[in-house]
Amino acid sequence: MEDIVDQELSNYWEPSSFLQNEDFEYDSWPLEEAISGSYDSSSPDGAASSPASKNIVSERNRRQKLNQRLFALRSVVPNITKMDKASIIKDAISYIEGLQYEEKKLEAEIRELESTPKSSLSFSKDFDRDLLVPVTSKKMKQLDSGSSTSLIEVLELKVTFMGERTMVVSVTCNKRTDTMVKLCEVFESLNLKILTSNLTSFSGMIFHTVFIEFILALQFIC
Amino acid sequence: MEDIVDQELSNYWEPSSFLQNEDFEYDSWPLEEAISGSYDSSSPDGAASSPASKNIVSERNRRQKLNQRLFALRSVVPNITKMDKASIIKDAISYIEGLQYEEKKLEAEIRELESTPKSSLSFSKDFDRDLLVPVTSKKMKQLDSGSSTSLIEVLELKVTFMGERTMVVSVTCNKRTDTMVKLCEVFESLNLKILTSNLTSFSGMIFHTVFIEFILALQFIC
DNA sequence: CAGAACACGTGAAGC
DNA sequence: TGCTTCACGTGTTCT
């Protein structure tokens, strides 16, 4: 009566049949025509692409895609208890919630760790006399020491003039979130002619040494 | 032909029909028998629980459960682009991967923050009088300033102690023939545990910064 | 056998 | 127009 195309239930779950060959290539779609070979053979219709039966193949593809995604979801979630379609999603949900909670916890911990450092007053003052600290520019204000969060906490700022053309700016600061990026942004925003720059991260600090062309620099810094 | 029980497609997506009443109560299952009321009326069979058609109601429940889960998954994932069943899972996957990456980053950051010599008291004091130029070692003699040819002409030698484990040696010298090589040879011959080293050549000078593990270093330098 | 879980084909709705 | 997505009922397999 309606037992057309009735076979191909060799395995319980679709993905395991042909997907483990491609091994985690979920987005490659529509995965060639791996199935059609085993399916078109049983198609009784002479017309290759019957108008009605064009839907059933795309439906197959849709199901297959969904199963692929589900399989992929299962692979990124550790501690999968059951292979159930529903259980996979359930585990994924609780896993996501766990990650979100952990992330908040870690961020809070970081925020707490970053708020403690303080001090470092003594030697930053001591280094002042080392050589002229030109933190008068508007942009350079961002480098000001003692800033609480998300700003650059400068521990040492040393400027050395070499000859008449160049100066060497040496900055030591605590390594916080995206401190390197902010440092680079500050220097880039100054539109200086940077000859060479050197960034070293170590022991929770960042050592930055920049060689700057002098003539262009003065109008911005002083 | 087989259009038994063919109605009830009032809304596109199942969940929105009856689920928004219970409003996010995913795990309460099997959600009573909300549907059966509207369905059993169309059942032609006199028997209340027909043997074959008992499957279709559990199938409905299965589908409903799966959609609930999918809906729940969608609700915990921000930035959902499309409402597609497949897209929901896809977004969930990339979101999970993003969370995992962020978690690793935050953990690394915390690890780094915790490893910083915490007691900023001790080493900020050490920073005050850095220096001390320990050029008494035999090998270090090569670094002596004022040498004429083929030796390293040291212009500045600064030693900073960081915490109790590491020290930073900063050398500035004139760039002569093979000065870089000699510098490297000197430091290598000292058998120090060098954590990181940095060589910059500019304007006829060489700036060399070396981070050295402290415990091993003492026996050679002092 | 009952129950759960799945893939399939099909008709319908929206873009 | 055609393409996509969906829910549905059904038959099958495994527990």
XYZ file of C-alpha atoms (C1' of nucleotides) in Angstrom:
474
model
C 0.000 0.000 0.000
C 2.510 2.546 1.078
C 5.624 0.580 1.595
C 7.467 2.476 -1.043
C 11.073 2.974 -0.201
C 10.995 0.875 2.872
C 14.403 -0.210 3.996
C 17.581 1.446 5.169
C 16.995 1.130 8.870
C 20.187 -0.771 9.327
C 21.328 1.435 12.176
C 19.504 3.141 14.963
C 20.907 6.588 14.613
C 21.477 8.236 11.323
C 24.749 10.023 11.966
C 26.782 7.022 12.950
C 26.335 5.486 9.571
C 28.191 7.837 7.263
C 29.149 10.708 9.464
C 31.969 9.055 11.253
C 33.828 8.859 7.990
C 33.888 12.578 7.447
C 34.679 12.841 11.129
C 33.422 16.136 12.442
C 32.744 18.124 9.352
C 29.354 19.395 10.269
C 28.998 22.477 8.185
C 30.033 20.948 4.924
C 26.710 20.719 3.335
C 24.879 18.998 1.725
C 27.468 16.317 2.251
C 27.509 15.396 -1.408
C 24.871 12.856 -2.231
C 25.940 10.013 -0.044
C 22.474 8.727 0.550
C 20.911 9.128 -2.819
C 22.950 6.279 -4.123
C 21.287 3.804 -1.867
C 17.945 5.397 -2.251
C 17.445 6.249 -5.893
C 17.989 2.644 -6.761
C 14.695 1.729 -5.165
C 12.816 4.592 -6.711
C 10.240 3.124 -9.064
C 9.461 6.349 -10.924
C 11.023 6.750 -14.279
C 11.269 10.514 -13.966
C 14.444 11.365 -12.157
C 13.082 14.424 -10.396
C 9.424 13.993 -9.758
C 7.803 17.220 -8.597
C 6.373 15.740 -5.454
C 9.285 13.538 -4.519
C 11.691 16.438 -4.683
C 10.481 17.366 -1.263
C 11.275 14.118 0.412
C 14.932 14.367 -0.418
C 15.231 17.843 0.970
C 13.376 16.659 4.010
C 15.917 13.917 4.383
C 18.620 16.504 4.129
C 16.960 18.641 6.717
C 16.739 15.764 9.152
C 20.287 14.827 8.437
C 21.486 18.349 9.021
C 19.633 18.541 12.284
C 21.131 15.278 13.424
C 24.568 16.457 12.428
C 24.142 19.562 14.516
C 22.892 17.526 17.400
C 25.845 15.255 17.068
C 28.152 18.229 17.008
C 26.475 19.644 20.056
C 26.992 16.377 21.824
C 30.682 16.447 20.955
C 31.317 19.838 22.553
C 29.507 18.941 25.733
C 31.411 16.788 28.194
C 29.672 14.442 30.595
C 26.919 13.270 28.336
C 24.816 10.896 30.322
C 22.445 9.567 27.712
C 22.499 9.603 23.964
C 18.917 10.689 23.825
C 18.173 13.501 21.453
C 16.335 15.257 24.227
C 18.938 14.385 26.822
C 21.683 15.792 24.647
C 19.983 19.136 24.529
C 19.229 18.929 28.214
C 22.848 18.247 29.080
C 23.920 21.027 26.779
C 21.631 23.443 28.555
C 22.883 22.586 32.018
C 26.441 22.679 30.725
C 25.939 26.151 29.310
C 24.418 27.305 32.555
C 27.370 25.880 34.420
C 29.798 27.661 32.132
C 27.970 30.931 32.509
C 28.079 30.605 36.267
C 31.763 29.738 36.216
C 32.500 32.652 33.965
C 30.839 35.074 36.319
C 32.721 33.556 39.198
C 36.063 33.836 37.426
C 35.390 37.390 36.367
C 34.544 38.324 39.915
C 37.718 36.682 41.106
C 39.769 38.571 38.584
C 38.099 41.806 39.499
C 38.980 41.140 43.097
C 42.547 40.267 42.299
C 43.001 43.347 40.199
C 41.657 45.680 42.858
C 44.263 44.645 45.435
C 47.624 45.676 43.990
C 47.872 49.320 45.090
C 51.210 50.371 46.594
C 54.011 50.811 44.063
C 53.799 54.432 45.031
C 57.328 54.619 46.288
C 59.293 53.560 43.334
C 57.190 55.201 40.710
C 57.982 58.399 42.528
C 61.572 57.401 42.748
C 61.747 56.917 39.060
C 60.333 60.284 38.342
C 63.656 61.926 38.705
C 65.157 59.372 36.412
C 64.077 61.453 33.535
C 61.174 63.704 32.865
C 57.824 62.031 32.788
C 55.701 63.802 30.224
C 52.217 62.744 31.195
C 50.673 66.070 30.331
C 49.189 65.170 27.025
C 45.518 64.390 26.948
C 46.083 60.975 25.521
C 48.895 60.215 27.900
C 46.565 60.779 30.799
C 45.384 57.279 30.233
C 48.747 56.098 31.401
C 48.383 57.790 34.732
C 49.319 55.630 37.632
C 46.941 54.537 40.332
C 43.972 54.015 38.109
C 41.608 51.443 39.492
C 40.215 49.175 36.842
C 40.479 48.640 33.128
C 43.078 51.371 32.833
C 46.787 50.892 32.564
C 48.495 50.745 35.936
C 51.890 52.231 35.276
C 54.609 51.068 37.620
C 57.479 52.803 35.897
C 57.703 55.289 33.109
C 61.092 56.292 31.894
C 61.894 58.560 29.013
C 65.410 58.790 27.647
C 66.529 61.177 24.958
C 69.040 59.822 22.519
C 70.840 62.407 20.466
C 68.560 64.999 18.953
C 66.274 62.867 16.901
C 64.976 60.055 19.001
C 63.709 59.243 22.427
C 63.169 55.973 24.187
C 60.029 55.495 26.220
C 60.115 52.603 28.619
C 56.916 51.625 30.389
C 56.425 48.994 33.028
C 52.892 48.216 34.052
C 50.771 45.505 35.559
C 49.347 42.983 33.166
C 45.604 43.186 33.296
C 42.937 42.288 30.857
C 43.843 43.576 27.431
C 46.594 45.722 28.861
C 48.775 44.974 25.883
C 46.056 46.056 23.524
C 45.447 49.250 25.440
C 49.142 50.056 25.498
C 49.386 49.637 21.772
C 46.234 51.669 21.276
C 47.607 54.519 23.338
C 50.839 54.642 21.437
C 49.121 54.286 18.121
C 46.656 57.021 18.918
C 49.505 59.424 19.564
C 50.422 59.379 15.906
C 54.064 59.205 16.752
C 56.665 58.005 14.382
C 57.565 54.775 16.086
C 60.899 53.412 14.978
C 60.793 50.189 16.891
C 58.668 48.820 19.654
C 59.191 46.005 22.063
C 56.673 44.306 24.314
C 57.645 41.766 26.928
C 55.258 40.157 29.357
C 56.607 38.574 32.469
C 55.550 37.893 36.017
C 52.269 39.673 35.698
C 53.880 42.765 34.270
C 54.400 44.209 30.857
C 57.632 45.842 29.784
C 57.217 48.107 26.846
C 60.051 49.903 25.134
C 59.360 52.261 22.265
C 61.811 54.186 20.149
C 60.191 57.332 18.854
C 61.232 59.815 16.227
C 61.698 63.032 18.074
C 60.694 65.916 15.857
C 57.229 64.650 15.186
C 56.768 63.582 18.726
C 57.289 66.857 20.513
C 54.202 68.602 19.282
C 52.050 65.862 20.701
C 53.707 65.106 23.966
C 55.011 68.428 25.209
C -6.811 7.842 2.415
C -4.919 8.469 5.568
C -6.129 11.816 6.668
C -7.138 10.600 10.059
C -6.696 13.203 12.740
C -5.632 15.926 10.405
C -5.964 19.365 11.886
C -4.362 21.295 14.693
C -1.817 23.200 12.657
C -3.001 26.498 13.959
C 0.460 27.731 14.840
C 3.808 27.267 13.180
C 5.810 26.198 16.162
C 4.469 23.838 18.720
C 5.839 25.399 21.907
C 4.181 28.732 21.529
C 0.755 27.212 21.639
C 0.495 25.827 25.111
C 3.952 26.215 26.456
C 3.864 29.889 27.051
C 1.262 29.285 29.674
C 3.484 27.132 31.808
C 6.224 29.600 30.954
C 9.579 27.897 31.206
C 8.766 24.745 33.046
C 10.727 22.385 30.893
C 11.430 19.501 33.163
C 7.913 19.081 34.433
C 6.880 16.173 32.399
C 4.673 14.930 30.835
C 2.902 18.252 31.120
C -0.362 16.700 32.112
C -2.594 15.822 29.227
C -3.211 19.198 27.765
C -3.517 17.986 24.214
C -5.544 14.870 24.602
C -8.646 16.879 25.267
C -8.657 18.454 21.863
C -7.572 15.317 20.178
C -9.544 12.489 21.624
C -12.698 14.150 20.425
C -11.716 13.485 16.855
C -10.797 9.939 17.523
C -13.330 7.765 15.673
C -12.608 4.633 17.649
C -15.024 3.820 20.362
C -12.317 2.356 22.559
C -10.694 5.101 24.594
C -7.210 3.670 24.287
C -6.853 2.143 20.876
C -3.861 -0.161 20.729
C -2.292 1.363 17.664
C -3.113 4.987 18.247
C -1.554 4.969 21.679
C 1.732 5.393 19.946
C 0.838 8.616 18.222
C 0.164 10.403 21.461
C 3.496 9.396 22.941
C 5.090 10.449 19.717
C 3.454 13.800 20.093
C 4.789 14.001 23.598
C 8.248 13.118 22.441
C 8.197 15.801 19.805
C 6.843 18.238 22.290
C 9.551 17.435 24.788
C 12.212 17.835 22.172
C 10.836 21.189 21.140
C 10.657 22.280 24.737
C 14.289 21.431 25.176
C 15.186 23.227 22.007
C 13.251 26.219 23.188
C 15.038 26.109 26.502
C 18.366 25.847 24.752
C 17.512 28.871 22.713
C 16.694 30.814 25.831
C 20.077 30.263 27.455
C 22.002 31.222 24.331
C 22.319 34.939 23.655
C 22.670 36.327 20.167
C 20.387 33.923 18.412
C 20.407 34.883 14.780
C 17.725 32.656 13.371
C 14.932 30.714 14.948
C 15.763 27.692 12.890
C 15.857 24.440 14.760
C 19.205 23.733 13.178
C 20.435 27.263 13.646
C 19.563 27.186 17.310
C 21.787 24.202 17.841
C 24.467 25.763 15.677
C 24.461 28.973 17.681
C 24.487 26.963 20.863
C 27.555 25.092 19.690
C 29.505 28.191 18.804
C 28.392 29.810 22.025
C 29.646 26.868 24.025
C 32.936 26.962 22.197
C 33.228 30.645 22.907
C 32.518 30.091 26.569
C 35.086 27.339 26.759
C 37.673 29.569 25.175
C 36.836 32.444 27.486
C 37.031 30.174 30.476
C 40.509 29.048 29.547
C 41.549 32.640 29.040
C 40.187 33.735 32.383
C 41.756 30.811 34.173
C 45.107 31.615 32.629
C 44.715 35.229 33.636
C 43.911 34.262 37.198
C 46.840 31.907 37.306
C 49.075 34.697 36.139
C 47.631 37.183 38.558
C 48.025 34.817 41.451
C 51.623 34.095 40.553
C 52.579 37.744 40.690
C 54.703 38.334 43.767
C 51.608 39.377 45.683
C 53.501 41.213 48.424
C 54.133 44.306 46.426
C 55.783 45.539 49.555
C 58.962 43.584 49.285
C 59.907 44.086 45.721
C 58.757 47.630 45.452
C 61.338 48.245 48.121
C 63.832 46.366 46.044
C 62.989 48.555 43.171
C 64.085 51.645 45.007
C 67.721 50.908 44.896
C 68.036 48.694 41.957
C 71.422 48.599 40.456
C 74.320 47.225 42.363
C 76.144 46.184 39.219
C 77.723 42.900 40.106
C 80.619 42.856 37.687
C 82.959 40.964 39.905
C 82.633 37.597 38.288
C 85.405 36.526 35.996
C 83.155 36.139 33.055
C 81.420 39.364 33.750
C 84.701 41.181 33.453
C 84.203 41.104 29.761
C 81.361 43.441 30.266
C 83.576 46.045 31.845
C 83.044 49.479 30.518
C 85.610 51.430 28.576
C 87.244 48.565 26.786
C 88.693 49.582 23.489
C 88.257 47.047 20.758
C 86.578 43.709 20.312
C 85.205 43.887 23.820
C 81.785 45.018 24.852
C 81.577 48.701 25.678
C 78.936 48.868 28.346
C 77.166 52.193 28.589
C 74.657 51.210 31.199
C 74.174 48.129 33.282
C 71.137 47.892 35.475
C 70.155 44.986 37.633
C 66.698 44.840 39.174
C 65.524 42.209 41.580
C 61.955 41.157 41.177
C 60.525 39.275 44.095
C 62.751 36.520 45.377
C 63.141 34.393 42.326
C 64.056 36.503 39.372
C 66.200 39.412 38.383
C 66.229 41.612 35.348
C 69.531 42.562 33.803
C 69.422 45.455 31.404
C 72.508 46.239 29.380
C 73.079 49.110 27.018
C 76.237 49.067 24.987
C 77.737 50.378 21.790
C 77.195 48.328 18.726
C 80.536 47.166 17.443
C 81.527 44.224 15.352
C 79.829 41.097 16.617
C 78.731 42.826 19.770
C 75.428 41.017 19.683
C 77.133 37.687 19.346
C 79.458 38.453 22.190
C 76.635 39.562 24.413
C 74.812 36.355 23.761
C 77.964 34.357 24.318
C 78.584 36.009 27.638
C 75.113 35.337 28.903
C 75.131 31.838 27.572
C 78.467 31.043 29.130
C 77.155 32.020 32.532
C 74.869 28.993 32.525
C 72.064 31.066 33.932
C 68.506 30.050 33.690
C 67.309 32.685 31.277
C 63.588 33.090 31.302
C 63.319 35.544 28.473
C 65.744 37.701 26.610
C 65.320 40.712 24.463
C 67.795 42.322 22.084
C 67.171 45.597 20.357
C 69.649 47.373 18.174
C 69.222 51.029 17.481
C 71.301 54.081 16.721
C 74.602 52.324 17.091
C 73.622 50.858 20.405
C 72.348 47.593 21.652
C 69.720 47.283 24.333
C 69.660 43.936 25.986
C 67.169 42.889 28.624
C 67.425 39.489 30.256
C 65.141 37.910 32.816
C 67.112 35.459 34.900
C 66.055 32.827 37.364
C 67.578 33.926 40.602
C 68.585 30.877 42.620
C 70.793 29.473 39.945
C 72.246 32.832 39.185
C 73.655 33.703 42.573
C 76.414 31.174 42.658
C 77.835 32.563 39.459
C 77.416 36.226 39.934
C 78.163 36.767 43.582
C 3.782 -7.168 25.285
C 4.356 -2.423 26.498
C 7.153 1.634 26.165
C 10.701 4.538 24.346
C 13.281 6.312 20.609
C 13.986 6.912 15.966
C 13.630 7.762 10.544
C 10.602 8.200 7.139
C 7.166 10.272 3.922
C 3.605 13.712 3.520
C 0.796 17.929 3.463
C 0.793 22.554 4.767
C 2.526 27.296 5.791
C 5.723 31.070 5.174
C 9.226 33.437 2.569
C 6.866 30.372 -8.841
C 9.876 27.167 -5.831
C 12.376 26.487 -1.654
C 12.558 25.831 3.225
C 10.803 24.585 7.610
C 7.627 22.513 10.251
C 4.261 18.991 12.658
C 2.147 14.953 12.030
C 1.173 9.851 11.751
C 3.290 5.542 10.859
C 6.307 1.474 10.947
C 10.368 -0.331 12.936
C 13.888 -1.430 16.300
C 15.715 -1.902 20.860
C 15.088 -2.265 25.794
